[in-house]
mmCIF file of N, CA and C in Angstrom:
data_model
loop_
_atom_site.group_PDB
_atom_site.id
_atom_site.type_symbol
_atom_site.label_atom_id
_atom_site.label_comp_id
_atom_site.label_asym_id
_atom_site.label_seq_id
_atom_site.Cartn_x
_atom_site.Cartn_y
_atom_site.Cartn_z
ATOM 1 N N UNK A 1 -14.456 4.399 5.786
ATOM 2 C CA UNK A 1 -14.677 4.102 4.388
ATOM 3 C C UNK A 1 -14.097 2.715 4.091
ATOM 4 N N UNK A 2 -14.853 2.248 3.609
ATOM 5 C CA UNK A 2 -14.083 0.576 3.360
ATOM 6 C C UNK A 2 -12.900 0.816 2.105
ATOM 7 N N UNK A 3 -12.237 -0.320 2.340
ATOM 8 C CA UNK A 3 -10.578 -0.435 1.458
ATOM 9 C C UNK A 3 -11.369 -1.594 0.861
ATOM 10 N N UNK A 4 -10.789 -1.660 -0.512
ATOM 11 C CA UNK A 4 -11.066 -2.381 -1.776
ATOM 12 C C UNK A 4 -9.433 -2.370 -2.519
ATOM 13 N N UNK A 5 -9.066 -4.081 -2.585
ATOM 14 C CA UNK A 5 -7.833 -4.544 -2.501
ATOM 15 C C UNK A 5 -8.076 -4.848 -4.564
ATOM 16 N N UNK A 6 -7.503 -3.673 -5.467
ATOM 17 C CA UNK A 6 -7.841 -4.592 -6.723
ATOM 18 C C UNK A 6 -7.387 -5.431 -7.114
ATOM 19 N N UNK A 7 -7.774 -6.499 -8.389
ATOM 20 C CA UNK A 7 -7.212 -7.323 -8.711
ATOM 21 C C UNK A 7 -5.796 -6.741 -9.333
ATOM 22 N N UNK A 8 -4.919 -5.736 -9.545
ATOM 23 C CA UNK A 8 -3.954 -5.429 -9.766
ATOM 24 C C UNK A 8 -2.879 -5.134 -8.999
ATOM 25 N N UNK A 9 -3.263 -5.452 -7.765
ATOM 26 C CA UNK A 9 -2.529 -5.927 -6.265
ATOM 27 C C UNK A 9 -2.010 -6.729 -6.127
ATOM 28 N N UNK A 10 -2.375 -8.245 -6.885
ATOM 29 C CA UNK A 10 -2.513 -9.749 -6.492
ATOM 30 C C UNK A 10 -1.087 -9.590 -6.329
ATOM 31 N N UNK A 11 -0.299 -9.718 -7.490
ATOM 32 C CA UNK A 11 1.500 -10.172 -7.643
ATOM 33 C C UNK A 11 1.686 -9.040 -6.232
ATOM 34 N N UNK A 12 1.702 -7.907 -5.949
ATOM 35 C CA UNK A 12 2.058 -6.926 -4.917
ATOM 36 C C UNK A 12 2.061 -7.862 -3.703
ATOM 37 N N UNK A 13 1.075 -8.134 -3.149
ATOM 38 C CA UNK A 13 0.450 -8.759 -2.065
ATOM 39 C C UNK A 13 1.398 -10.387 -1.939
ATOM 40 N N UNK A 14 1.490 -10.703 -3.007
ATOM 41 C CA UNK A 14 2.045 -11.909 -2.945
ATOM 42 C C UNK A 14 3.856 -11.505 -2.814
ATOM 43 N N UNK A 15 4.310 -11.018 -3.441
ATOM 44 C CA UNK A 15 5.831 -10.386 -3.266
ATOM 45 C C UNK A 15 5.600 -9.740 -1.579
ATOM 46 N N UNK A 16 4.959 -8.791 -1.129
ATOM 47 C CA UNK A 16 5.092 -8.452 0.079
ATOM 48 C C UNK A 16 5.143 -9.691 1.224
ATOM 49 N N UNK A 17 4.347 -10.821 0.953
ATOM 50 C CA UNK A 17 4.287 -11.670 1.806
ATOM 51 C C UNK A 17 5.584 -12.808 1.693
ATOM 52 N N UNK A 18 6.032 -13.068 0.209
ATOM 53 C CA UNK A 18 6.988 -13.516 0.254
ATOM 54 C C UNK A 18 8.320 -12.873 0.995
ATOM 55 N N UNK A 19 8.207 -11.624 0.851
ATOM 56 C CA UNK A 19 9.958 -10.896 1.246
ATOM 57 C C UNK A 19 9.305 -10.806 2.724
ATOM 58 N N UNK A 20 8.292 -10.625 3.313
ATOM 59 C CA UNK A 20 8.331 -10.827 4.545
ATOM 60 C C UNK A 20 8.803 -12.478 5.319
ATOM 61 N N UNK A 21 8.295 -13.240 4.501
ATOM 62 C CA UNK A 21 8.348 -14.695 4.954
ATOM 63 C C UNK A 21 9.980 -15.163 4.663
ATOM 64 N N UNK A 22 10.416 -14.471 3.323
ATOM 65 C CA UNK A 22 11.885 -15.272 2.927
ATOM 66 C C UNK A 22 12.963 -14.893 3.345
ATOM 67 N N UNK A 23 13.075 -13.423 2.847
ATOM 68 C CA UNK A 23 13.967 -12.364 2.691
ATOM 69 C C UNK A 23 13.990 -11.803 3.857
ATOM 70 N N UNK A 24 12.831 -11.461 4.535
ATOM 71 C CA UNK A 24 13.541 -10.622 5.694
ATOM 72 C C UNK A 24 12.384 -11.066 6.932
ATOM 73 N N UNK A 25 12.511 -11.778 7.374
ATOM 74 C CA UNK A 25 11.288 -12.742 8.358
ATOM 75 C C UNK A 25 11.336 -11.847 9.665
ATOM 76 N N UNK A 26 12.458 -11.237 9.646
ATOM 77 C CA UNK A 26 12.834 -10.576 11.283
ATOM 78 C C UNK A 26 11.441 -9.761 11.230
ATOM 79 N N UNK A 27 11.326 -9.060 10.016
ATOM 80 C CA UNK A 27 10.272 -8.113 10.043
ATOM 81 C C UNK A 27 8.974 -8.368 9.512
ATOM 82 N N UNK A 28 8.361 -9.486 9.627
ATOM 83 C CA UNK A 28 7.332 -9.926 9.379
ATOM 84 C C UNK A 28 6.590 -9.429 9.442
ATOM 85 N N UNK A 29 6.098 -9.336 11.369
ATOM 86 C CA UNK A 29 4.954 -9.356 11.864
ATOM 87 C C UNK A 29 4.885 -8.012 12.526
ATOM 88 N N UNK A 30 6.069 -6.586 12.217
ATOM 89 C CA UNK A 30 5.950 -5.401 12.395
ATOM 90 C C UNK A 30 5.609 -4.749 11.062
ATOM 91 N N UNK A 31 5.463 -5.389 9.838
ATOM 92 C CA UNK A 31 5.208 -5.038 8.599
ATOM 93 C C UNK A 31 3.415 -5.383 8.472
ATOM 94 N N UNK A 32 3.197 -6.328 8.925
ATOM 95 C CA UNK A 32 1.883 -6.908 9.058
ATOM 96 C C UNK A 32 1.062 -5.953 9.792
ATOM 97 N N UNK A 33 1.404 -5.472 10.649
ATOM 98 C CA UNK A 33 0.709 -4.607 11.890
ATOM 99 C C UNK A 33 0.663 -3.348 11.448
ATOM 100 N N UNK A 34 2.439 -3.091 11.054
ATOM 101 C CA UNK A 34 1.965 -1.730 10.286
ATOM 102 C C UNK A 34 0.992 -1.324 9.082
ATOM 103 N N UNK A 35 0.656 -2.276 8.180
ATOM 104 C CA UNK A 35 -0.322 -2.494 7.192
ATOM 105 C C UNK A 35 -1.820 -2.579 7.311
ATOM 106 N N UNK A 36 -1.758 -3.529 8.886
ATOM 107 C CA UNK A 36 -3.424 -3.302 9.419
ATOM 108 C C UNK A 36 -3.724 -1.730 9.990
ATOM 109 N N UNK A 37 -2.520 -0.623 10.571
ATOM 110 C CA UNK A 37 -3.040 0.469 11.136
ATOM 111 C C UNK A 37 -2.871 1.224 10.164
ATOM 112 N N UNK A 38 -2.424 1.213 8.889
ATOM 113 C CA UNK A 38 -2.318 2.260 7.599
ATOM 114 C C UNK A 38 -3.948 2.212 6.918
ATOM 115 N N UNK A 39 -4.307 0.650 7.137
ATOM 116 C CA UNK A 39 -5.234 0.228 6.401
ATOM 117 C C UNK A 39 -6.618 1.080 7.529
ATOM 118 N N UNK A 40 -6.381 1.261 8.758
ATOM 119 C CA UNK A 40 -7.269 1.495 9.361
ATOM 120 C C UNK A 40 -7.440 3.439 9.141
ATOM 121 N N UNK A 41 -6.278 3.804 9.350
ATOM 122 C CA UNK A 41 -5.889 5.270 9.058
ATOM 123 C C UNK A 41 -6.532 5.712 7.744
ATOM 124 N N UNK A 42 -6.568 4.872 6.631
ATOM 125 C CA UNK A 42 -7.187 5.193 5.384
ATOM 126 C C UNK A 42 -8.442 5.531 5.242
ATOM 127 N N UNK A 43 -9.500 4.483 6.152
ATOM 128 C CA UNK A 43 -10.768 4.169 6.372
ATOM 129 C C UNK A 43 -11.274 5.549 7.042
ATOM 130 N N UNK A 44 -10.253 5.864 7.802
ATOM 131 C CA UNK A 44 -10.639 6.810 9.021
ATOM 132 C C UNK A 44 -10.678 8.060 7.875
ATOM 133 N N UNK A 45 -9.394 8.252 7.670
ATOM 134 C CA UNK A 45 -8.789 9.511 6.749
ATOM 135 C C UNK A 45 -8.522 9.311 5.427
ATOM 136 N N UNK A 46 -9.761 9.431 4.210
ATOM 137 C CA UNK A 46 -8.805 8.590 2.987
ATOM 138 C C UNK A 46 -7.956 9.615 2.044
ATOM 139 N N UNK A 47 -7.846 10.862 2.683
ATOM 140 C CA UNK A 47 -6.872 11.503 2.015
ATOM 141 C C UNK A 47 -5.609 11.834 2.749
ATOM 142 N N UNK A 48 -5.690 10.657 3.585
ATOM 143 C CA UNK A 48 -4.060 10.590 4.190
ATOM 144 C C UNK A 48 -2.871 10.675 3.768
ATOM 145 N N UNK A 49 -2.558 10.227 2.444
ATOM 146 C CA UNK A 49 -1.784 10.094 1.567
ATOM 147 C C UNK A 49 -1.236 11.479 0.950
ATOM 148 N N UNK A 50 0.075 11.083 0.459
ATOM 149 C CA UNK A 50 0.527 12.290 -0.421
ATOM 150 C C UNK A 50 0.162 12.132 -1.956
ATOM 151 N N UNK A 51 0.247 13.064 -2.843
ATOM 152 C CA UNK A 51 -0.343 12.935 -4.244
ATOM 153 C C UNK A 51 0.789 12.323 -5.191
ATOM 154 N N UNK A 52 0.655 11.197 -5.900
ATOM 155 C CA UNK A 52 1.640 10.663 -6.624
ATOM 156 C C UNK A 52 2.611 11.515 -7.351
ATOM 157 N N UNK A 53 3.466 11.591 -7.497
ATOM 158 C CA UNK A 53 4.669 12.236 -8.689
ATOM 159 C C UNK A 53 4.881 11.927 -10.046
ATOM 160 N N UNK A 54 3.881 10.865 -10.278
ATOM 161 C CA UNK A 54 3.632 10.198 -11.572
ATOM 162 C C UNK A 54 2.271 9.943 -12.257
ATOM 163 N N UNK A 55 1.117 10.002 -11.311
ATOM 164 C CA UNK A 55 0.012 9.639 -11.571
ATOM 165 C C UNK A 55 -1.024 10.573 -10.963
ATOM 166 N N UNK A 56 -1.521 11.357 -11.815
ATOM 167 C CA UNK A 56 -2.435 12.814 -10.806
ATOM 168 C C UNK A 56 -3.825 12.147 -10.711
ATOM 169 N N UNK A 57 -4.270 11.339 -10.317
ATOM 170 C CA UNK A 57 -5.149 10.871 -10.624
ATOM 171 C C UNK A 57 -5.072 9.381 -8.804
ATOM 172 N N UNK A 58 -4.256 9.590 -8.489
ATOM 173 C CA UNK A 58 -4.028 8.486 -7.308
ATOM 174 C C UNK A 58 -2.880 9.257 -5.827
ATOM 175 N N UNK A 59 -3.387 8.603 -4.626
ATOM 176 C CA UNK A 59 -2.643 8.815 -3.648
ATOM 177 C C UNK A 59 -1.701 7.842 -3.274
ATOM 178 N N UNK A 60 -0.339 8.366 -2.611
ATOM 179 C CA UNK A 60 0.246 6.908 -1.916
ATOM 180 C C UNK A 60 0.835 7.796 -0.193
ATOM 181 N N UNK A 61 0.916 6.078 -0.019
ATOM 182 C CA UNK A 61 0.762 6.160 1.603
ATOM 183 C C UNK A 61 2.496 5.266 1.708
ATOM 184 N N UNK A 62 2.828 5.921 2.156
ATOM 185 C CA UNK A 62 4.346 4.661 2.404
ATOM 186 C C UNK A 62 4.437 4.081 3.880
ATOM 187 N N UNK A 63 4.315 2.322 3.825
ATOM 188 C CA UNK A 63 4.416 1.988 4.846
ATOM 189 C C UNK A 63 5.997 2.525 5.830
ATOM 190 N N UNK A 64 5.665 2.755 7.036
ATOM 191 C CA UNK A 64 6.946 3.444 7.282
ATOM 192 C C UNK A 64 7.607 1.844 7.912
ATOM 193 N N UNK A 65 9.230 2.334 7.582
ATOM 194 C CA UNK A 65 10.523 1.202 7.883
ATOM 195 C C UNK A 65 10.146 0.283 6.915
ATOM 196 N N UNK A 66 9.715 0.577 5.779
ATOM 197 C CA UNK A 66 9.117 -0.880 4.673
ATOM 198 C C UNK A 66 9.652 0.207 3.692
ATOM 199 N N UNK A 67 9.813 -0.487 2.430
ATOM 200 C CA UNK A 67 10.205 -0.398 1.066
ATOM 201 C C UNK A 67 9.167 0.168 0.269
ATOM 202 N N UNK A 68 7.708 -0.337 0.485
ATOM 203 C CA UNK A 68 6.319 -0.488 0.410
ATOM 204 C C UNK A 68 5.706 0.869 0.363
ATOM 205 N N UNK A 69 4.445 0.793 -0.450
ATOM 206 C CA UNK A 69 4.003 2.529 -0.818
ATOM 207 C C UNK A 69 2.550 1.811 -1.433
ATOM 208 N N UNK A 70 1.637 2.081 -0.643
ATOM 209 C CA UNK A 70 0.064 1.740 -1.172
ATOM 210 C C UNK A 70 -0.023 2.750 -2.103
ATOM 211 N N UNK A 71 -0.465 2.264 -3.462
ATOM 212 C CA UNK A 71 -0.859 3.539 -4.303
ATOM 213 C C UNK A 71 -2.480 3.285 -4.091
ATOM 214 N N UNK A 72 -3.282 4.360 -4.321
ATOM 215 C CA UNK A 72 -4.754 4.015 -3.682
ATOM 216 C C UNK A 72 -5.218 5.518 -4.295
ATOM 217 N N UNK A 73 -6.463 5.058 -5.048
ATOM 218 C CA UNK A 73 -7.956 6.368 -5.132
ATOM 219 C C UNK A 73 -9.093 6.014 -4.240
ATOM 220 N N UNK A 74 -9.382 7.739 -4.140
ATOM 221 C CA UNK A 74 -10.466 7.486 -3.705
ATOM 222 C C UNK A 74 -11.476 7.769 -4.459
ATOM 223 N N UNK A 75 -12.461 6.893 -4.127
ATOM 224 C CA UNK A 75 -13.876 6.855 -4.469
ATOM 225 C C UNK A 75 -15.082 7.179 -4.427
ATOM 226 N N UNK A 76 -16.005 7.786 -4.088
ATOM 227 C CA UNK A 76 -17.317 8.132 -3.464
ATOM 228 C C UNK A 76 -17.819 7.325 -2.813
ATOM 229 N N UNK A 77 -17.253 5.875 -2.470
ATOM 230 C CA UNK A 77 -18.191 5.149 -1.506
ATOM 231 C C UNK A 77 -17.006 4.209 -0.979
ATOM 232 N N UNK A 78 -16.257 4.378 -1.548
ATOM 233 C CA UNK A 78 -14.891 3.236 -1.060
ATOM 234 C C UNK A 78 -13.287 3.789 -1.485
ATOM 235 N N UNK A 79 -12.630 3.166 -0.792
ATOM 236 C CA UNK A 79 -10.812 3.199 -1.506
ATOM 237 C C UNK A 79 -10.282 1.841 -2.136
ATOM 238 N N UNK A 80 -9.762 2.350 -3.645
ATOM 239 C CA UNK A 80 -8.947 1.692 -4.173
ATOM 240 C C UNK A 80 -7.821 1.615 -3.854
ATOM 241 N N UNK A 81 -7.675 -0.271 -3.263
ATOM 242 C CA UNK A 81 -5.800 0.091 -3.983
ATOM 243 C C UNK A 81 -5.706 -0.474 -4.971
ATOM 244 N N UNK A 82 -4.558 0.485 -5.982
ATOM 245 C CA UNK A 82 -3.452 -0.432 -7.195
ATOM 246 C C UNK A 82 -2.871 -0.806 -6.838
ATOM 247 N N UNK A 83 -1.988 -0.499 -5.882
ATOM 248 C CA UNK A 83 -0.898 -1.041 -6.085
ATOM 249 C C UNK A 83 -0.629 -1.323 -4.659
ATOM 250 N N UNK A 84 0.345 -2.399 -4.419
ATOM 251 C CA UNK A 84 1.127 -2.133 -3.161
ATOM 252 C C UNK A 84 2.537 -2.256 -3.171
ATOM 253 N N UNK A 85 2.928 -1.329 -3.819
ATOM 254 C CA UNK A 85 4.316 -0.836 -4.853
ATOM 255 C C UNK A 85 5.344 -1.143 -3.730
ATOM 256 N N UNK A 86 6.379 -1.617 -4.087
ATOM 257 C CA UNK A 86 8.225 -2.262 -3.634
ATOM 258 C C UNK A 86 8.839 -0.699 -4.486
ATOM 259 N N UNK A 87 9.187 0.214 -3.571
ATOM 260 C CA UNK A 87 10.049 1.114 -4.232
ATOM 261 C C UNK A 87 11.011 1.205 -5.149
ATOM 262 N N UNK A 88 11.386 0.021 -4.718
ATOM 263 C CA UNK A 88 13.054 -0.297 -5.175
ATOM 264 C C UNK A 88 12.768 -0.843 -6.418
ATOM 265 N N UNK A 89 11.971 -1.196 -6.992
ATOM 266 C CA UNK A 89 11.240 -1.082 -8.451
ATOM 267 C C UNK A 89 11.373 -0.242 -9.256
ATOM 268 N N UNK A 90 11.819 1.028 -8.539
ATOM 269 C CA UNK A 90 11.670 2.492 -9.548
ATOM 270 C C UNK A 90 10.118 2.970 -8.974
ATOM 271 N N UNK A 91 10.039 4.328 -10.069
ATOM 272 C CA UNK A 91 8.679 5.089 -9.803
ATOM 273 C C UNK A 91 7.541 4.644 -10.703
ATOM 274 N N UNK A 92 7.884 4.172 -11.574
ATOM 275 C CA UNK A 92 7.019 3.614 -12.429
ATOM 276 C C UNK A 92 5.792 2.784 -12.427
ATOM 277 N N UNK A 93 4.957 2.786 -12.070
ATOM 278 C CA UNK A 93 4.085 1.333 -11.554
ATOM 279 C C UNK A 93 2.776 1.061 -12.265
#
C-alpha cells in the first residue's frame, strides 16, 4: 500500500532530521534505516500499528530505540501519516 507523507508532517520531518544531524548524529543513519523498514512494514501490513490512546480514529507505530511514533490512518487506497510525533512532547499531537 503506498505511504502518503501529509503536509502536517513537514515541522516533524524537519525536527527528526535536525536531532538526527545535531543532537544526536551517533544515531543518524540507524534512525534512517529504521524509518525506511517501518515505512516498508506499513506498506506490507498497514495495520501494524497499535491504536492511539488519544485519537480513535488513527494508528501509531513507534520507531524502536527513537523517541519517534508515526501517527498514521489508513485509507482504502493508501496510508496517511500525521504525524511523526517526538514523544517527549507529551501525548498530545
Amino acid at each position: 500500500m503506498k505511504i502518503v507523507f501529509l503536509e502536517s508532517t513537514a515541522q516533524d520531518i524537519q525536527w527528526f532530521r535536525f536531532y538526527y544531524r545535531s543532537v544526536f548524529p551517533a544515531g543518524s543513519a540507524k534512525a534512517r534505516d529504521k524509518m525506511k523498514a517501518i515505512q516498508a512494514t506499513l506498506a506490507a501490513n498497514p495495520y501494524a500499528g497499535h491504536p492511539s490512546d488519544t485519537r480513535n480514529t488513527v494508528l501509531e507505530f513507534s520507531i524502536p530505540r527513537t523517541p519517534f511514533v508515526i501517527v498514521y490512518r489508513v485509507m482504502p487506497t493508501q496510508i496517511e501519516v500525521l504525524r511523526l510525533w517526538d514523544t517527549r512532547q507529551g501525548t498530545e499531537y
